């Protein structure tokens, strides 16, 4: 099991009290799986994603990644896990506007301590893979949303992580561009990358192997009533 | 490291005006320090030049007992000191670092010199033909001693300007007769130290050049001195060093040579008698210390400006951390460790203050030049001070950048990313 979550809870302080956003999340994802998570706005999808990616800590519960618990790990250790095992794709890309496409993509390799020459070679390879081989030296500000998101995907996979986490990767894109992104995800998954993707759109979610729903702080496989999303 | 430097320069450049305003405190502080230090150094160099280098880098060697020169007005010379002869003078004049040498007798105060009923209370020297050259005296009125004056021991006397004034009060002294030791001496000339050999700092001027000679100085040929004061007394030696820097070694070496050759073993051992140079360097250093100490206080004031500048840097770095929270969050999400974020912001703060420091050094040098030009104060740019100031500005950046950098490095990636 690549991802193993048991009774994950997450509280946020609200005023003087707390609000229980995740009440008891159980989740198992095998290697090679491709999971889409849906749920209404504010239901805690991003919160769950952050915990999965070690960007945030759960309030309680157990989370094993590849069989290892990183609870109480040092900041440096978590940075290493994020760098080596996980790739992130965000809704709003989060690219560095002053860096070129290849420099953006090479960033995680810099943090991994890869020498410059190899860094750039691998970045170019990743960019070519997402179809941007001709935009290596462009800055994000000169590119379209779809192109930016493809740079972000290249950056997420350049370290060859086991787990790709995507939080509404097509949320800022039109349908055609979204479909393009989904083809890349499909291909990545076929090559063995495990993907967990959050989305509002059923059409996008259907690209995944399976879909789960988050509601009232719990994650379920069955879809209850219609129209809660979008 | 290189990445950080590039990033830092980019970020400083991206906010040119803001960066400049932030640097201003550092620039002003460093500039003030460089200016003050240049002024201190300039003054000190002038003190050194005036005091030590005055009179053509003259090194005076006299007979000392323990640490005090022997004054022969009051006491006879002890037996066992052989006279300095022309051969020895030649030897000293040709020593490494020496340009010329002169032998002379001298009294700091004389009580047997009169013009009519006025007693002269200054000093007197019995000199050879090299003396005036070495001290940079030039003839104002009348003439210098001739070879005949020396050879035939003529009873001629030359006054310096001050002696002429005290004795003759504005009258023309040439051709008048002074009575020295009840013998008549004709005044043949008035001399003055040429301007370039005169100290220009007034306090030193008074203290060192004229303190010795209160009412001035009169000169007679050394051959006449030997007739006036019948007992043999050791001559003093003045050597012109080639440069001011040679003076200490010349003084040391000449003292050793003279002592070894002329002072008997017994005198040396039992009465601690030796030839020695007056340690002008020590005198100069004392005066320099006074000048330095007063200016040091100004440095403290400049340091306060640096402190304020440093706080400004800290403030703007805090703003920068807030502005770039998302960038920090992203970097952490991609696997950047704390150290890297810390390094990035520290580098940026240091780059900011270092540029400020370099600009400060440059403006300090310009200020110093302007001060010498328009206020006539001596200044000298100190390279070590410039280097130290630059290094110091790096350190300021590191110190005041530390708090913001630590703050940045401790940002929770999710808090950082959430901020839109
Ligand atoms: N740091 C926080 N402090 C307090 N409340 C928070 C914090 N982070 C998230 N929340 C709250 O938790 C709830 C879930 O947020 P989350 O971002 O996970 O929702 P989401 O499912 O991703 O929604 P969306 O579909 O709009 O992206 C929201 O009500 C949000 O206000
Ligand atoms: Mg969300």
XYZ file of C-alpha atoms and ligand atoms in Angstrom:
682
model
C 0.000 0.000 0.000
C 1.476 3.332 -1.016
C -0.913 5.470 0.986
C -2.532 4.252 4.188
C -4.657 6.691 6.210
C -6.548 5.689 9.323
C -9.005 7.916 11.152
C -7.375 11.119 10.070
C -8.875 14.150 11.819
C -8.136 17.785 11.198
C -9.391 20.649 13.327
C -8.961 24.307 12.625
C -9.282 26.932 15.283
C -12.284 29.136 14.655
C -12.692 32.013 17.011
C -12.442 30.496 20.481
C -13.490 27.011 19.428
C -12.419 24.602 16.732
C -14.061 23.437 13.572
C -13.681 19.767 12.672
C -12.998 19.777 8.955
C -11.844 16.176 8.635
C -13.628 13.944 11.095
C -12.388 10.471 10.322
C -10.816 9.858 6.991
C -9.757 6.342 6.008
C -7.933 5.966 2.740
C -5.891 3.230 1.068
C -4.203 3.781 -2.258
C -2.169 1.086 -3.919
C 0.825 1.717 -6.085
C -0.273 2.431 -9.645
C -3.716 3.596 -8.585
C -5.375 6.703 -10.026
C -7.896 8.220 -7.650
C -10.143 11.223 -8.065
C -11.618 12.917 -5.007
C -14.726 15.033 -5.328
C -16.717 17.031 -2.851
C -18.412 20.359 -2.313
C -16.468 23.521 -1.783
C -15.175 23.841 1.760
C -15.529 20.132 2.431
C -11.820 19.724 3.201
C -10.396 18.386 -0.087
C -7.415 20.728 -0.085
C -6.933 20.091 3.601
C -6.702 16.376 2.933
C -4.333 16.937 0.040
C -2.041 19.037 2.247
C -1.873 16.285 4.810
C -1.155 13.728 2.089
C 1.681 15.925 0.829
C 3.195 16.679 4.250
C 2.427 20.346 3.859
C 0.301 20.176 6.981
C -0.123 17.893 9.978
C -3.206 15.979 10.897
C -4.717 16.671 14.302
C -4.976 12.957 14.974
C -4.940 9.651 13.138
C -2.267 7.687 11.374
C -0.787 8.269 7.943
C 1.758 5.907 6.393
C 3.452 6.660 3.110
C 4.973 3.553 1.597
C 4.693 1.971 5.023
C 6.540 4.709 6.887
C 5.076 7.159 9.353
C 6.695 10.566 9.225
C 4.879 11.879 12.239
C 7.254 13.893 14.432
C 9.873 13.967 11.689
C 12.155 16.947 11.429
C 11.538 19.720 8.982
C 14.558 18.604 6.953
C 13.306 15.024 6.715
C 9.864 16.147 5.561
C 11.460 18.434 2.979
C 13.298 15.385 1.658
C 10.102 13.317 1.476
C 8.266 16.111 -0.339
C 11.181 16.470 -2.678
C 11.751 12.815 -3.510
C 8.480 10.971 -3.108
C 5.773 13.474 -3.907
C 4.954 15.718 -6.835
C 2.490 18.579 -6.498
C 0.278 20.185 -9.113
C -1.793 23.136 -7.921
C -4.833 24.785 -9.398
C -3.014 28.073 -9.850
C 0.262 26.560 -11.102
C 2.544 28.383 -8.636
C 5.405 28.945 -11.023
C 8.234 31.381 -10.359
C 7.526 34.233 -12.767
C 11.143 35.321 -13.133
C 12.526 31.901 -13.956
C 12.396 30.256 -17.364
C 10.363 27.102 -17.898
C 13.408 24.870 -17.575
C 14.612 26.709 -14.447
C 11.197 26.276 -12.863
C 11.180 22.588 -13.652
C 14.767 22.154 -12.437
C 13.968 23.683 -9.038
C 13.142 20.420 -7.176
C 16.351 18.914 -8.574
C 18.296 21.860 -7.179
C 16.883 21.062 -3.760
C 17.799 17.418 -4.289
C 21.394 18.460 -4.886
C 21.593 17.364 -8.529
C 24.450 19.056 -10.423
C 23.443 21.839 -12.753
C 24.127 20.152 -16.058
C 22.111 17.095 -15.180
C 19.391 19.287 -13.702
C 18.864 21.167 -16.914
C 19.023 18.018 -19.024
C 16.357 16.332 -16.925
C 14.200 19.463 -16.903
C 14.364 19.633 -20.685
C 13.410 15.989 -20.896
C 10.392 16.498 -18.616
C 9.286 19.563 -20.566
C 9.594 17.692 -23.844
C 7.487 14.922 -22.342
C 4.620 17.355 -21.600
C 4.957 18.779 -25.108
C 6.827 21.974 -24.318
C 10.179 21.080 -25.866
C 10.073 24.348 -27.793
C 9.381 26.552 -24.754
C 12.383 25.701 -22.610
C 13.557 29.276 -22.278
C 10.164 30.993 -22.070
C 9.037 32.663 -18.892
C 5.627 31.647 -17.473
C 4.238 35.150 -17.953
C 4.496 34.725 -21.727
C 2.669 31.385 -21.781
C -0.964 30.280 -21.694
C -2.659 28.663 -18.711
C -2.483 25.212 -20.243
C 1.192 25.636 -20.984
C 1.830 26.849 -17.440
C 0.044 23.867 -15.990
C 2.122 21.567 -18.178
C 5.276 23.236 -16.824
C 3.914 22.621 -13.336
C 3.341 18.949 -14.208
C 6.839 18.662 -15.616
C 8.145 20.162 -12.373
C 6.060 17.688 -10.344
C 7.341 14.629 -12.183
C 10.932 15.651 -12.875
C 12.073 13.936 -9.660
C 10.159 10.786 -10.678
C 8.008 10.720 -7.529
C 5.866 7.725 -6.632
C 2.888 9.877 -5.732
C 1.479 12.739 -7.763
C -0.939 15.007 -5.889
C -3.048 17.332 -7.997
C -5.456 19.872 -6.485
C -7.912 20.863 -9.177
C -5.294 20.750 -11.934
C -7.826 21.763 -14.560
C -9.762 24.208 -12.422
C -8.302 27.215 -14.170
C -8.361 25.759 -17.663
C -10.925 25.416 -20.458
C -12.305 21.997 -21.382
C -10.002 21.312 -24.320
C -6.887 22.250 -22.375
C -8.156 20.249 -19.413
C -8.492 17.201 -21.643
C -4.879 17.688 -22.748
C -3.748 17.678 -19.110
C -5.793 14.542 -18.471
C -4.049 12.749 -21.336
C -0.713 13.497 -19.701
C -1.997 12.174 -16.364
C -3.279 9.078 -18.098
C 0.103 8.455 -19.619
C 1.938 9.093 -16.362
C -0.348 6.633 -14.597
C 0.239 4.028 -17.288
C 3.958 4.427 -16.672
C 3.410 3.626 -12.997
C 2.892 6.948 -11.227
C 0.242 6.814 -8.537
C -2.080 9.814 -8.839
C -4.492 11.403 -6.391
C -6.444 14.195 -7.990
C -9.050 16.570 -6.640
C -11.632 17.937 -8.993
C -15.033 19.529 -9.175
C -15.798 18.193 -12.617
C -17.262 14.764 -13.068
C -15.912 14.571 -16.609
C -12.418 15.053 -15.308
C -12.975 12.688 -12.394
C -14.032 9.981 -14.803
C -10.504 9.928 -16.248
C -9.382 8.328 -12.990
C -9.600 4.618 -12.203
C -11.864 5.291 -9.244
C -13.655 8.192 -7.580
C -14.206 8.955 -3.885
C -16.379 11.570 -2.303
C -15.719 13.715 0.739
C -18.665 14.958 2.725
C -19.117 15.996 6.349
C -15.522 15.197 7.091
C -15.518 11.613 5.882
C -14.413 9.965 2.670
C -16.723 7.440 0.996
C -16.784 5.462 -2.210
C -20.484 5.720 -2.926
C -21.947 8.734 -4.507
C -25.033 9.987 -2.728
C -27.181 12.731 -4.150
C -26.433 14.606 -7.342
C -25.628 18.263 -7.774
C -23.576 18.819 -4.681
C -20.570 19.704 -6.708
C -19.809 22.084 -9.552
C 25.272 29.974 -2.894
C 25.695 31.266 -6.422
C 21.961 30.836 -7.005
C 21.287 32.811 -3.864
C 23.586 35.622 -4.937
C 21.949 35.845 -8.341
C 18.489 35.782 -6.780
C 19.492 38.447 -4.275
C 20.857 40.810 -6.892
C 17.712 40.310 -8.944
C 15.512 41.072 -6.012
C 17.524 44.132 -4.971
C 17.438 45.341 -8.556
C 13.725 44.672 -8.868
C 13.051 47.189 -6.104
C 15.699 49.758 -6.963
C 14.259 52.713 -5.112
C 13.237 50.722 -2.082
C 16.638 49.047 -1.902
C 18.404 52.373 -2.204
C 16.350 53.978 0.534
C 17.004 50.987 2.751
C 20.711 51.201 2.069
C 20.789 54.885 2.862
C 21.364 54.384 6.581
C 24.246 52.014 5.876
C 25.652 54.334 3.219
C 25.587 57.310 5.561
C 27.045 55.365 8.474
C 29.875 53.820 6.481
C 30.578 57.084 4.666
C 30.819 58.909 7.993
C 33.196 56.308 9.389
C 35.412 56.357 6.307
C 35.492 60.153 6.370
C 36.392 60.261 10.046
C 39.015 57.562 9.733
C 40.521 59.327 6.725
C 40.708 62.526 8.716
C 42.314 60.762 11.668
C 44.812 59.110 9.391
C 45.535 62.341 7.572
C 46.120 64.188 10.807
C 48.314 61.418 12.131
C 50.370 61.320 8.995
C 50.810 65.027 9.207
C 51.884 64.770 12.828
C 54.393 62.147 11.849
C 55.675 64.232 9.003
C 55.822 67.403 10.988
C 57.384 65.980 14.024
C 59.594 63.277 12.756
C 60.130 64.430 9.263
C 60.582 68.066 10.245
C 64.024 69.389 9.409
C 64.616 67.017 6.557
C 64.170 63.773 8.492
C 66.838 64.760 10.926
C 67.908 62.147 13.428
C 69.731 63.714 16.374
C 72.110 61.598 18.424
C 73.357 62.801 21.755
C 75.190 61.448 24.730
C 72.659 59.967 27.120
C 72.964 58.839 30.668
C 70.278 56.281 31.293
C 67.258 57.805 29.609
C 68.220 61.471 29.695
C 70.505 63.453 27.419
C 73.531 64.982 29.157
C 73.407 68.768 29.190
C 76.894 70.231 29.306
C 75.903 73.695 30.499
C 75.802 72.424 34.034
C 78.216 69.601 34.091
C 81.438 68.607 32.509
C 81.570 65.691 30.137
C 82.668 62.490 31.809
C 86.083 61.157 30.892
C 86.102 58.299 28.474
C 84.083 59.690 25.573
C 86.276 60.122 22.537
C 85.458 62.969 20.132
C 83.502 62.302 16.947
C 85.864 63.024 14.075
C 85.372 63.778 10.408
C 86.025 60.152 9.486
C 83.199 59.049 11.717
C 80.931 61.752 10.286
C 81.673 60.507 6.803
C 80.961 56.960 7.840
C 77.592 57.948 9.306
C 76.660 60.086 6.322
C 77.194 57.113 4.041
C 75.301 54.637 6.178
C 72.395 52.763 4.630
C 69.364 55.039 4.727
C 71.372 58.159 5.561
C 71.765 61.144 3.241
C 74.072 63.464 5.156
C 75.467 64.015 8.636
C 76.602 66.963 10.682
C 78.504 67.306 13.947
C 77.658 70.048 16.371
C 77.962 71.276 19.909
C 74.900 72.615 21.561
C 73.491 74.255 24.641
C 69.776 74.401 25.191
C 70.178 77.535 27.249
C 73.107 79.878 27.359
C 73.629 82.550 30.024
C 76.757 84.200 28.713
C 75.486 85.840 25.534
C 74.694 89.563 25.566
C 73.807 92.319 23.164
C 74.712 95.477 25.010
C 72.861 94.892 28.260
C 70.324 92.385 26.992
C 70.991 88.811 27.952
C 70.099 86.199 25.387
C 68.149 83.286 26.889
C 67.939 80.963 23.912
C 70.073 78.125 22.697
C 73.423 78.061 20.951
C 75.066 75.588 18.624
C 78.607 75.250 17.338
C 78.104 73.857 13.896
C 79.896 72.523 10.843
C 79.151 73.252 7.206
C 76.547 70.473 6.879
C 74.289 71.631 9.664
C 72.136 74.216 7.858
C 71.535 71.898 4.918
C 70.347 69.091 7.088
C 67.886 71.213 9.030
C 66.770 73.105 5.961
C 67.859 76.544 7.111
C 68.155 79.219 4.478
C 69.830 82.584 4.771
C 67.397 85.468 5.192
C 69.880 88.306 5.509
C 73.665 88.483 5.316
C 75.542 85.279 4.634
C 76.351 81.760 5.742
C 79.673 80.756 7.331
C 82.508 80.362 4.830
C 85.237 77.785 4.859
C 87.487 80.484 6.258
C 85.103 81.023 9.198
C 85.511 77.358 10.067
C 89.221 77.023 9.319
C 90.336 80.185 11.063
C 87.792 79.976 13.872
C 86.407 83.435 13.131
C 84.320 84.979 15.841
C 81.219 85.268 13.684
C 77.679 84.493 14.716
C 74.498 83.720 12.789
C 71.081 84.180 14.370
C 67.846 82.531 13.564
C 64.880 84.801 12.966
C 63.529 84.423 16.438
C 66.852 85.214 18.102
C 67.204 88.233 15.835
C 63.809 89.424 16.969
C 64.398 88.914 20.680
C 67.812 90.553 20.611
C 67.365 93.347 18.077
C 63.685 94.000 18.133
C 63.316 94.759 14.459
C 66.622 96.607 14.049
C 69.027 95.313 11.460
C 71.343 92.915 13.303
C 73.934 92.627 10.562
C 77.285 94.067 11.582
C 76.343 94.372 15.255
C 78.432 92.719 17.871
C 77.309 90.129 20.365
C 79.289 89.292 23.432
C 79.655 85.605 23.945
C 81.590 84.477 26.970
C 83.047 87.999 27.143
C 84.350 87.749 23.577
C 83.013 89.950 20.751
C 81.247 88.174 17.871
C 80.113 89.900 14.668
C 76.616 89.067 13.434
C 77.027 88.028 9.806
C 73.643 86.562 8.953
C 70.074 85.644 9.866
C 68.663 82.282 8.908
C 65.248 80.712 8.912
C 64.022 77.204 8.472
C 62.446 76.981 5.018
C 58.722 76.576 5.080
C 58.725 72.989 3.892
C 60.699 71.926 6.930
C 58.489 73.735 9.335
C 55.771 72.018 11.179
C 52.374 73.322 10.184
C 50.360 72.161 13.142
C 50.526 74.935 15.651
C 50.504 72.973 18.831
C 53.354 70.795 17.644
C 55.097 73.776 16.294
C 55.098 75.422 19.675
C 55.707 72.321 21.591
C 58.553 70.759 19.809
C 60.289 73.239 17.599
C 60.390 76.247 19.832
C 59.996 74.857 23.297
C 63.662 73.964 23.172
C 64.707 77.320 21.905
C 62.345 79.749 23.630
C 64.126 82.881 22.515
C 65.621 81.391 19.423
C 68.882 79.900 18.441
C 72.299 81.289 17.565
C 75.038 79.543 15.649
C 78.830 79.837 15.697
C 81.462 77.779 13.857
C 82.370 74.649 15.790
C 86.047 75.607 15.767
C 85.207 78.713 17.782
C 83.190 76.693 20.264
C 86.263 74.648 21.018
C 88.109 77.830 21.933
C 85.241 79.243 24.011
C 84.697 76.118 26.046
C 88.144 74.906 26.635
C 87.425 71.504 28.005
C 86.610 68.867 25.451
C 82.951 68.024 25.247
C 81.372 65.395 23.030
C 79.719 66.590 19.867
C 76.200 65.653 18.992
C 75.435 64.199 15.608
C 72.523 64.928 13.324
C 71.927 62.603 10.425
C 69.541 63.291 7.575
C 67.710 60.071 6.872
C 66.703 59.425 3.299
C 63.063 58.890 4.190
C 60.966 59.249 7.289
C 60.679 55.497 7.442
C 64.470 55.149 7.597
C 64.703 57.312 10.677
C 64.173 54.665 13.308
C 66.765 52.277 11.908
C 69.260 55.033 11.171
C 68.849 56.314 14.706
C 69.310 52.866 16.176
C 72.302 51.917 14.036
C 74.105 55.229 14.338
C 73.624 55.174 18.098
C 75.158 51.713 18.273
C 78.106 52.667 16.068
C 78.859 55.819 18.018
C 78.536 54.151 21.393
C 80.679 51.194 20.396
C 83.426 53.328 18.891
C 83.524 56.335 21.139
C 82.268 55.475 24.589
C 84.631 53.527 26.806
C 83.565 50.154 28.071
C 83.772 51.417 31.634
C 81.468 54.393 31.068
C 78.992 52.216 29.290
C 78.921 49.651 32.059
C 79.198 51.782 35.138
C 77.411 54.975 34.207
C 75.046 53.775 31.498
C 76.395 56.328 29.061
C 75.655 55.912 25.391
C 74.890 57.772 22.192
C 71.220 57.673 21.426
C 68.644 59.209 19.175
C 65.721 60.973 20.671
C 62.784 58.747 20.074
C 60.631 61.053 18.045
C 58.478 58.185 16.968
C 57.278 57.752 20.521
C 56.544 61.437 20.828
C 54.644 61.343 17.587
C 52.664 58.340 18.670
C 51.614 60.058 21.847
C 50.305 63.029 19.958
C 48.657 60.778 17.426
C 46.881 58.979 20.209
C 45.375 62.221 21.411
C 44.177 63.097 17.931
C 42.835 59.601 17.398
C 41.034 59.450 20.721
C 39.061 62.618 20.062
C 37.997 61.443 16.627
C 37.108 57.990 17.886
C 34.156 59.464 19.662
C 32.828 60.558 16.311
C 33.051 56.987 15.140
C 30.585 56.015 17.850
C 28.115 58.503 16.493
C 28.558 57.017 13.047
C 28.024 53.588 14.550
C 24.601 54.680 15.753
C 23.750 55.611 12.198
C 24.820 52.114 11.169
C 22.604 50.626 13.835
C 19.647 52.606 12.556
C 20.559 51.543 9.035
C 20.680 47.927 10.157
C 17.245 48.184 11.697
C 16.005 49.637 8.419
C 17.393 46.613 6.629
C 15.719 44.305 9.103
C 12.436 46.096 8.582
C 12.533 45.905 4.811
C 13.556 42.248 4.953
C 10.511 41.565 7.130
C 8.373 43.190 4.468
C 10.123 41.163 1.811
C 9.446 37.916 3.694
C 5.764 38.795 3.953
C 5.582 39.700 0.292
C 7.211 36.506 -0.751
C 5.403 34.163 1.570
C 3.952 32.225 -1.328
C 7.317 31.858 -2.995
C 8.698 30.521 0.269
C 5.777 28.125 0.639
C 6.212 26.857 -2.894
C 9.915 26.285 -2.409
C 9.246 24.356 0.748
C 6.571 22.285 -0.999
C 9.125 21.434 -3.673
C 11.549 20.243 -1.028
C 13.649 23.268 -0.081
C 15.027 22.882 3.407
C 15.038 25.529 6.100
C 18.719 26.177 5.630
C 18.198 27.093 2.015
C 15.439 29.596 2.743
C 17.511 31.002 5.594
C 20.509 31.300 3.292
C 18.490 33.022 0.618
C 17.232 35.784 2.882
C 20.520 36.181 4.711
C 22.284 36.528 1.383
C 19.767 39.071 0.262
C 20.215 41.157 3.405
C 23.995 40.898 3.113
C 23.931 41.853 -0.573
C 21.812 44.853 0.326
C 24.153 46.064 3.063
C 27.289 45.201 1.119
C 26.198 47.333 -1.816
C 25.347 49.996 0.754
C 28.765 49.549 2.320
C 30.601 49.874 -0.969
C 28.594 52.968 -1.885
C 29.320 54.273 1.616
C 33.056 53.718 1.251
C 32.997 55.468 -2.103
C 31.083 58.463 -0.779
C 33.290 58.536 2.322
C 36.379 58.819 0.131
C 34.750 61.580 -1.892
C 33.796 63.367 1.346
C 37.351 63.083 2.639
C 38.724 64.570 -0.581
C 36.219 67.405 -0.404
C 37.187 68.103 3.189
C 40.868 68.315 2.344
C 40.144 70.516 -0.604
C 37.699 72.959 0.919
C 38.499 72.885 4.609
C 42.217 72.354 4.375
C 42.138 69.452 6.797
C 44.585 66.718 6.019
C 42.969 63.415 5.047
C 44.390 60.131 3.905
C 42.282 57.242 2.667
C 42.988 54.102 4.619
C 42.711 50.944 2.545
C 42.407 48.674 5.594
C 39.590 50.887 6.890
C 37.801 50.662 3.535
C 38.127 46.883 3.525
C 37.061 46.643 7.163
C 34.049 48.866 6.530
C 32.957 46.678 3.638
C 33.370 43.511 5.657
C 31.541 45.195 8.500
C 28.614 46.035 6.243
C 28.388 42.370 5.245
C 28.273 41.492 8.931
C 25.537 44.055 9.558
C 23.491 42.432 6.815
C 23.983 39.014 8.354
C 23.080 40.220 11.844
C 20.039 42.256 10.943
C 18.963 39.829 8.235
C 18.981 36.948 10.659
C 15.634 37.593 12.308
C 13.669 37.977 9.042
C 15.497 35.004 7.519
C 14.690 32.793 10.490
C 11.104 33.929 10.270
C 11.010 32.997 6.594
C 12.635 29.630 7.144
C 10.143 28.723 9.855
C 7.081 29.494 7.760
C 4.754 26.567 7.551
C 4.554 25.633 3.868
C 0.788 25.443 3.951
C 0.306 28.777 5.661
C 2.689 30.213 3.132
C 0.928 28.691 0.137
C -2.556 29.566 1.292
C -1.859 33.285 1.200
C -2.970 34.552 -2.179
N -5.709 27.283 8.344
C -7.049 27.277 8.453
N -7.630 27.868 9.496
C -8.973 27.854 9.657
N -9.795 27.284 8.789
C -9.264 26.671 7.713
C -7.865 26.635 7.497
N -7.655 25.947 6.346
C -8.841 25.597 5.888
N -9.815 26.003 6.690
C -11.238 25.769 6.519
O -11.425 24.414 6.291
C -12.459 24.222 5.370
C -12.004 23.297 4.243
O -11.063 23.953 3.458
P -10.440 23.330 2.144
O -9.547 24.333 1.539
O -9.834 22.025 2.494
O -11.736 23.107 1.263
P -11.847 22.509 -0.222
O -12.611 21.271 -0.097
O -10.493 22.410 -0.803
O -12.690 23.637 -0.934
P -12.568 24.141 -2.431
O -13.303 23.160 -3.240
O -13.275 25.453 -2.395
O -11.125 24.254 -2.749
C -12.905 25.566 4.881
O -14.093 25.926 5.538
C -11.782 26.493 5.312
O -12.306 27.749 5.647
Mg -9.489 23.372 -2.363
